[in-house]
mmCIF file of C-alpha atoms in Angstrom:
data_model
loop_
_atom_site.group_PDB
_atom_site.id
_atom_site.type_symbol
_atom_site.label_atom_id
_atom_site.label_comp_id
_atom_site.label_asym_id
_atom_site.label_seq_id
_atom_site.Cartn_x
_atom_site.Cartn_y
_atom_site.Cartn_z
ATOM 1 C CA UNK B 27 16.882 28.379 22.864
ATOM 2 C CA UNK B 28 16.041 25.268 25.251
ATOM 3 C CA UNK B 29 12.440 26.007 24.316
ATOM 4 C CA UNK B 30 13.423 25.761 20.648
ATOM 5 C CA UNK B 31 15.109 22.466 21.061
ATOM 6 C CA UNK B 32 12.536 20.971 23.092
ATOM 7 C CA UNK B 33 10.141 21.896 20.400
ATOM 8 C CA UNK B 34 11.507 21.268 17.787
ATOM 9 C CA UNK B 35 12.827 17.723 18.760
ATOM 10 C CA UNK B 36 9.009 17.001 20.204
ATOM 11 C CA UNK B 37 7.632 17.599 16.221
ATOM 12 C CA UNK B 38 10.446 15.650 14.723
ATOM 13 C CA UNK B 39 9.035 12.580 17.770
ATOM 14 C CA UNK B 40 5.717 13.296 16.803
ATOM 15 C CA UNK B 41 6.264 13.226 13.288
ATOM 16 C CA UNK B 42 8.345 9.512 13.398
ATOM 17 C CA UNK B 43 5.791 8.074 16.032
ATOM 18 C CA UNK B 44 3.066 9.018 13.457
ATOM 19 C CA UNK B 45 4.973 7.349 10.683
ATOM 20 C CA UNK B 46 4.714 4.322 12.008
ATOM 21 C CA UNK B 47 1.980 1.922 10.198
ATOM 22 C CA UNK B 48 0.153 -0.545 12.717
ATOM 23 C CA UNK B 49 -2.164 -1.538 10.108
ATOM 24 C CA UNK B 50 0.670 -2.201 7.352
ATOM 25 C CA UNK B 51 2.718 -4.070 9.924
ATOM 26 C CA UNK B 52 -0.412 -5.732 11.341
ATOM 27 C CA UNK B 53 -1.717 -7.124 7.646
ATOM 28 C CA UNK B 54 1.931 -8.576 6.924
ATOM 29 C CA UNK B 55 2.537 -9.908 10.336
ATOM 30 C CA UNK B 56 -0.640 -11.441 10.477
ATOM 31 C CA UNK B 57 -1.329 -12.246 6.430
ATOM 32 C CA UNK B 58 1.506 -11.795 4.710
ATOM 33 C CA UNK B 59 0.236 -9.054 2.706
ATOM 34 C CA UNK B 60 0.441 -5.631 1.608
ATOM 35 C CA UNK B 61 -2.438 -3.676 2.869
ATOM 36 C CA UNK B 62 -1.720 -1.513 0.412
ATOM 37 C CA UNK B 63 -3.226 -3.756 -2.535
ATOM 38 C CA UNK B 64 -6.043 -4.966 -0.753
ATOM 39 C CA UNK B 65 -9.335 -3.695 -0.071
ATOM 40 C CA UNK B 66 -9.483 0.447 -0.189
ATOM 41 C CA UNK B 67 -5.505 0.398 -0.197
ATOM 42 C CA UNK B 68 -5.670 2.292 3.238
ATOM 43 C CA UNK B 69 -3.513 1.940 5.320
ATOM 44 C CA UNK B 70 -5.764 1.966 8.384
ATOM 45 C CA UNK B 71 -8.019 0.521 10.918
ATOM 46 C CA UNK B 72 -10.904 0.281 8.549
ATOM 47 C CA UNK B 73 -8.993 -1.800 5.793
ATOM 48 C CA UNK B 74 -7.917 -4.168 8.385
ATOM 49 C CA UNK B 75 -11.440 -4.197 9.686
ATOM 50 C CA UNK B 76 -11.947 -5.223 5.874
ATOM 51 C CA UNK B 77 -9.283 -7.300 4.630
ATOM 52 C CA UNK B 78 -7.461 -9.075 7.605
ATOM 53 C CA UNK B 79 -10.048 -9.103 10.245
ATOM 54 C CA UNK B 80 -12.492 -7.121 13.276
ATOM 55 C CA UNK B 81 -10.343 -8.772 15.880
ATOM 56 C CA UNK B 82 -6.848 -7.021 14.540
ATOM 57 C CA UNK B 83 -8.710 -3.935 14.071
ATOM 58 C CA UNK B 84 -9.257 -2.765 17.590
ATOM 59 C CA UNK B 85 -5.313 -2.922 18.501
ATOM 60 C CA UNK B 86 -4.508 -1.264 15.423
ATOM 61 C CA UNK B 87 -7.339 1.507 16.229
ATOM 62 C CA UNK B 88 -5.928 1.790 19.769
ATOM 63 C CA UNK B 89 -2.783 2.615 18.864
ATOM 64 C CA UNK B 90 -3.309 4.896 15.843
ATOM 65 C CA UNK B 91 -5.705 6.914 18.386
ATOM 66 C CA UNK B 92 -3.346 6.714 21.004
ATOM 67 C CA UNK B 93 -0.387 7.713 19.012
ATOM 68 C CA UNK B 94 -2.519 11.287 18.533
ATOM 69 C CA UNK B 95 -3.086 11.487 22.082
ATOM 70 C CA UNK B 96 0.301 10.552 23.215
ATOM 71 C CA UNK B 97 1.914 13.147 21.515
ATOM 72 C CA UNK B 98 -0.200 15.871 22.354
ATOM 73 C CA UNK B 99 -0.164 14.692 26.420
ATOM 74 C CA UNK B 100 3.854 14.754 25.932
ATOM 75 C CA UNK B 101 3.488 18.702 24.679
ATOM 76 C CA UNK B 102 1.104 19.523 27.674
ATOM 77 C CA UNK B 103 3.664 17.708 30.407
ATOM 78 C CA UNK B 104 6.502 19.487 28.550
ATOM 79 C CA UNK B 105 4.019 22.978 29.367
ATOM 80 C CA UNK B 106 4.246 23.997 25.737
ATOM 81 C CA UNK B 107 0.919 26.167 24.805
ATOM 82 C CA UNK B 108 -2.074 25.868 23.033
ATOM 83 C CA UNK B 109 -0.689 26.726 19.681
ATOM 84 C CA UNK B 110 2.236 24.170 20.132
ATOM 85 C CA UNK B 111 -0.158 21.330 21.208
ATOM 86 C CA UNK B 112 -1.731 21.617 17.993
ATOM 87 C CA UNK B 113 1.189 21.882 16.164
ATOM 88 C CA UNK B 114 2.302 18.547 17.636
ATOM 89 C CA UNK B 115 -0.700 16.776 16.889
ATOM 90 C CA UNK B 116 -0.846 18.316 12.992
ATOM 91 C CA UNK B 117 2.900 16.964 13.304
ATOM 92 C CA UNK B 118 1.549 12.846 14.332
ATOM 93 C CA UNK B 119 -1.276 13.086 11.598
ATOM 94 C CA UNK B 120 1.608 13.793 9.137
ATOM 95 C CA UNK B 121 3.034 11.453 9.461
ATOM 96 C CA UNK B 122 0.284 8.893 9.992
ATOM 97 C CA UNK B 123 -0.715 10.324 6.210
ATOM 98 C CA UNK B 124 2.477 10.693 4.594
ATOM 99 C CA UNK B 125 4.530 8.567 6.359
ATOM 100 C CA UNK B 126 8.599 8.166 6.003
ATOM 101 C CA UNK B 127 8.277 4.297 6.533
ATOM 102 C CA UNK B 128 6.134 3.832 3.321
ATOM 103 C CA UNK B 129 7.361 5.845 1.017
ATOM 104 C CA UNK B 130 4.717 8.660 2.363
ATOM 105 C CA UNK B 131 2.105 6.898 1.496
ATOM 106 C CA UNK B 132 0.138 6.128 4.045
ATOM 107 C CA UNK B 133 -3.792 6.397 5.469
ATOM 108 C CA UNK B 134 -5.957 9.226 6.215
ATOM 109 C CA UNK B 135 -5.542 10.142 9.956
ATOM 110 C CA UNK B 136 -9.097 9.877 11.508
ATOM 111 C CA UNK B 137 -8.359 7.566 14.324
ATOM 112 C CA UNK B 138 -5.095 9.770 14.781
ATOM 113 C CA UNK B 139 -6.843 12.762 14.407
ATOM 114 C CA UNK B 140 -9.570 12.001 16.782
ATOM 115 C CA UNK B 141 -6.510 11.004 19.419
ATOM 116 C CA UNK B 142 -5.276 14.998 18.804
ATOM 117 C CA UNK B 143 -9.094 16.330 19.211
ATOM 118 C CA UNK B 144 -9.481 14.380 22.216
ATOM 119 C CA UNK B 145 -6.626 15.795 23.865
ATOM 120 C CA UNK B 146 -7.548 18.807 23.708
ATOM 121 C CA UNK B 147 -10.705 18.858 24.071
ATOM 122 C CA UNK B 148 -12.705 15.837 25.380
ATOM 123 C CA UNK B 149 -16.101 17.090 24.184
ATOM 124 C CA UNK B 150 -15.145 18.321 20.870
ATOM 125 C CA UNK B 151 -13.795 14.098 20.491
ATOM 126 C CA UNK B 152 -16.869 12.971 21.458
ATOM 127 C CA UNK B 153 -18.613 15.646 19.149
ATOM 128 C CA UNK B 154 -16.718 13.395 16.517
ATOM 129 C CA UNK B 155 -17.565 10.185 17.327
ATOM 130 C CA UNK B 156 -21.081 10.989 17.891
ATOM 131 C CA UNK B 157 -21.804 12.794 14.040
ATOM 132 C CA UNK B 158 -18.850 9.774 12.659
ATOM 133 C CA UNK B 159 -21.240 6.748 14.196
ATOM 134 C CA UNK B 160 -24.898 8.415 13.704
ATOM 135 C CA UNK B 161 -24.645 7.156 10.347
ATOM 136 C CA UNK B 162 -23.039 4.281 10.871
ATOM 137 C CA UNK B 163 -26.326 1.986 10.604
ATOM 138 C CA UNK B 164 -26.613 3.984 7.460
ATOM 139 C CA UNK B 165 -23.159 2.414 6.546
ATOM 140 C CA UNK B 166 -22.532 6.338 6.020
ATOM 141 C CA UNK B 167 -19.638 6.407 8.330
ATOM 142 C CA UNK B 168 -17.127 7.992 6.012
ATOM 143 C CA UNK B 169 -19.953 10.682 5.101
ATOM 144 C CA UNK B 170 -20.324 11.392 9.006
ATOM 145 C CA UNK B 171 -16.337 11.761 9.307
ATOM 146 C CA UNK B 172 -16.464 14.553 6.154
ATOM 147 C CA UNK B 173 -19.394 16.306 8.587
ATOM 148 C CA UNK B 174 -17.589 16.231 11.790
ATOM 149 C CA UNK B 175 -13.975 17.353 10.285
ATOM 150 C CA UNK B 176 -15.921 20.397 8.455
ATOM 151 C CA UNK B 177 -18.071 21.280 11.092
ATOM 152 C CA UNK B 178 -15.845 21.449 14.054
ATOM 153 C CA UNK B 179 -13.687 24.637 13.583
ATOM 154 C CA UNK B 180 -17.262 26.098 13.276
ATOM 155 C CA UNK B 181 -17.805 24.116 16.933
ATOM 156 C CA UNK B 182 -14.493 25.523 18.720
ATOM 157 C CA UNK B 183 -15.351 28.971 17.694
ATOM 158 C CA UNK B 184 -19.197 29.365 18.348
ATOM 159 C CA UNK B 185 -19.561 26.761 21.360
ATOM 160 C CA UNK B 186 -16.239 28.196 23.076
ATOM 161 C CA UNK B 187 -17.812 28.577 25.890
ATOM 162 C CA UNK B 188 -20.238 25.368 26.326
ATOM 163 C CA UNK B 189 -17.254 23.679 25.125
ATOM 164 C CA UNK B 190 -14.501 24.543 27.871
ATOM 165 C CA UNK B 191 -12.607 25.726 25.054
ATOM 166 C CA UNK B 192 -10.137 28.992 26.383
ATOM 167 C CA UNK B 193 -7.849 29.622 23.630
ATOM 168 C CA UNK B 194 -10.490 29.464 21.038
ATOM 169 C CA UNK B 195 -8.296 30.726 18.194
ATOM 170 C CA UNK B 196 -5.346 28.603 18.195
ATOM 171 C CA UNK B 197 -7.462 25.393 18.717
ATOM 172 C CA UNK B 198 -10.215 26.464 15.831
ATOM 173 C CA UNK B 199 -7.078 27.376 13.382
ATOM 174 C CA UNK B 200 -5.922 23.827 14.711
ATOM 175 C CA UNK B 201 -9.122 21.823 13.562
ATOM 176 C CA UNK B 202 -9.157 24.006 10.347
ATOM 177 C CA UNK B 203 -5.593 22.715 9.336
ATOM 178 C CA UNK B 204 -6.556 19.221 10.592
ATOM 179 C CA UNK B 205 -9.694 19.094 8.500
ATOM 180 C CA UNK B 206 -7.968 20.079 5.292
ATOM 181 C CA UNK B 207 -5.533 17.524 6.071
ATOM 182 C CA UNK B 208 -7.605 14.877 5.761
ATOM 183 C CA UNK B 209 -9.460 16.100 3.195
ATOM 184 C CA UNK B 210 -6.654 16.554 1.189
ATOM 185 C CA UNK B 211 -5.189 13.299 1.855
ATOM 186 C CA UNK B 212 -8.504 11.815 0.303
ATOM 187 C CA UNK B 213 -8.655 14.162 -2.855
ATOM 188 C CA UNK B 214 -4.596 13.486 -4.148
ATOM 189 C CA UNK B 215 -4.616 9.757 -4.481
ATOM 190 C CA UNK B 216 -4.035 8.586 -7.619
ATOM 191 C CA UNK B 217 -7.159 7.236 -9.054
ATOM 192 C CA UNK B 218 -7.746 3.243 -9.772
ATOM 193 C CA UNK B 219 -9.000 1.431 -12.418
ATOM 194 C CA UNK B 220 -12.654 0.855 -10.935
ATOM 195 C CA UNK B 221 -12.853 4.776 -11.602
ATOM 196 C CA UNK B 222 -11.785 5.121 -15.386
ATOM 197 C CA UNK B 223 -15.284 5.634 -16.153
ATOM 198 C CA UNK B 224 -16.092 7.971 -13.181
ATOM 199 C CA UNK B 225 -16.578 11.715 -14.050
ATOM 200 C CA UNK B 226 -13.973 13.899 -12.265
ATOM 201 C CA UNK B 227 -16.509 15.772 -10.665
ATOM 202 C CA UNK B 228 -18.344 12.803 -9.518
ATOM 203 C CA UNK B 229 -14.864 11.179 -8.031
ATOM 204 C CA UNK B 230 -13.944 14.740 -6.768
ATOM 205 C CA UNK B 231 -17.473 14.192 -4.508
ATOM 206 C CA UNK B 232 -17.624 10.177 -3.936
ATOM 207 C CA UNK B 233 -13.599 10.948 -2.371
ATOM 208 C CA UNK B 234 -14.830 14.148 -0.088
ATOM 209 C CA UNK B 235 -17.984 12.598 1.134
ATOM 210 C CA UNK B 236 -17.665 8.806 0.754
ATOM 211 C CA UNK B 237 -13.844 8.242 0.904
ATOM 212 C CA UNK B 238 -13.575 6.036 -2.241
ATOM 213 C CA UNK B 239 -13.389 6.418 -5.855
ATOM 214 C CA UNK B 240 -17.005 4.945 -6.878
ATOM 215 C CA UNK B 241 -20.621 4.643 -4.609
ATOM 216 C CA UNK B 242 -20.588 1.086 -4.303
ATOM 217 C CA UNK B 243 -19.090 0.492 -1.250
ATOM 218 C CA UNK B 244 -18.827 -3.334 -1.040
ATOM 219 C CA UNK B 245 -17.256 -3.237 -4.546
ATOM 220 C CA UNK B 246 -14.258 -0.789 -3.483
ATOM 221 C CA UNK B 247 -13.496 -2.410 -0.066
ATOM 222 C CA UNK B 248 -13.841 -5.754 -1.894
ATOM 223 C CA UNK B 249 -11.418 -4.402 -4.857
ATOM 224 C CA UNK B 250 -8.011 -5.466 -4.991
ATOM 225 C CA UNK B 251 -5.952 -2.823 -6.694
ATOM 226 C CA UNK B 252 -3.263 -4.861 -7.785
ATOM 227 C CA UNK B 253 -4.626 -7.951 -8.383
ATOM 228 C CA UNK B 254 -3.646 -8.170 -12.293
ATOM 229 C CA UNK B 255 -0.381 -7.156 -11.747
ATOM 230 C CA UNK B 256 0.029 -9.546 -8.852
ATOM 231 C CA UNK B 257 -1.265 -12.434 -11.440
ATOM 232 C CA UNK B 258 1.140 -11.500 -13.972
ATOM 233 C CA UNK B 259 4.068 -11.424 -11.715
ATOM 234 C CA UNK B 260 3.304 -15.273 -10.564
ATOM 235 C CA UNK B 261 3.015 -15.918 -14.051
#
């Protein structure tokens, strides 16, 4: 029953650390603005790289990593297995995603996610951040974040071995659930203005591959979503 407890009160932590929104809290601290209606509307490192500034978004990448890690670490001091390790960090990219403090509507996890991966396992992380960055001089970085999340199950269950990987099935059913999180979390925002003309199937693939609602990528991050509205209220 102890066991239960512990468990059980270690998701509901997880949950509630991932909830919290260093990039929202970051933007208004340091601009006085929503993050939300600027740039992508992500509520992450890569909208405060965009809107507020490269400087903010290292701490706010730090922590959104470290929150993954942190939670995960806490399961393995606590001695909990494999299966609840995962389940911890699936908990912390929840709630980075969908989180209580906003209304659940918050980024898409990556940084978090690559906190849980790296936890546990270090090469599996670095499998990420190598296919994420090889097309980042490509300014493909989103597409090489789709590749990494679908091809790692296919990783921790093939390269077991080379890997270090010992529970293979808990940890590939892990990175399964953790790539259709984030995947998901991409495909059920509600679409924008800039894509009223945009097939569905076309937005179905520039939101799976790209992470935004049209190709041109300077034209989304530049976007503000609620910049009529915003007009009209000063009005």
């Amino acid at each position: 029953m102890l066991e239960v407890i512990k468990f059980a009160s270690l998701l509901i932590g997880a949950y509630l650390l991932g909830s919290v929104p260093a990039a929202y809290l970051v933007a208004k601290w340091t601009r006085g603005i929503d993050i939300r209606k600027y740039g992508s509307g992500n509520v992450g490192a890569s909208n405060v790289f965009a809107v507020v500034s490269k400087r903010w978004a290292i701490p706010v990448t730090i922590f959104d990593v470290g929150k993954g890690a942190a939670m995960v670490w806490a399961a393995q001091l606590l001695g909990l297995g494999i299966a609840e390790q995962v389940t911890v960090g699936l908990a912390t990219i929840i709630g980075h995603n969908w989180p209580i403090f906003l209304r659940f509507n918050g980024g898409r996890g990556i940084f978090t996610s690559l906190g849980v991966i790296t936890m546990l396992s270090w090469k599996l992380g670095l499998i990420v951040l190598v296919m994420t960055y090889i097309l980042a001089p490509l300014r493909k970085v989103s597409l090489g974040v789709s590749l990494s999340l679908v091809s790692l199950p296919f990783f921790s269950w093939f390269l077991s071995q080379p890997l270090d990987i010992e529970e293979r099935l808990p940890i590939t059913l892990g990175l399964a659930a953790l790539s259709l999180i984030a995947l998901l979390r991409r495909l059920i925002v509600p679409r924008t203005p800039l894509s009223e003309s945009v097939h569905p199937v076309e937005l179905f693939f520039n939101r799976l591959l790209f992470d935004r609602d049209i190709r041109d990528r300077e034209a989304w991050v530049k976007w503000r979503p609620f910049k009529q509205q915003e007009k009209q209220e000063k009005d």
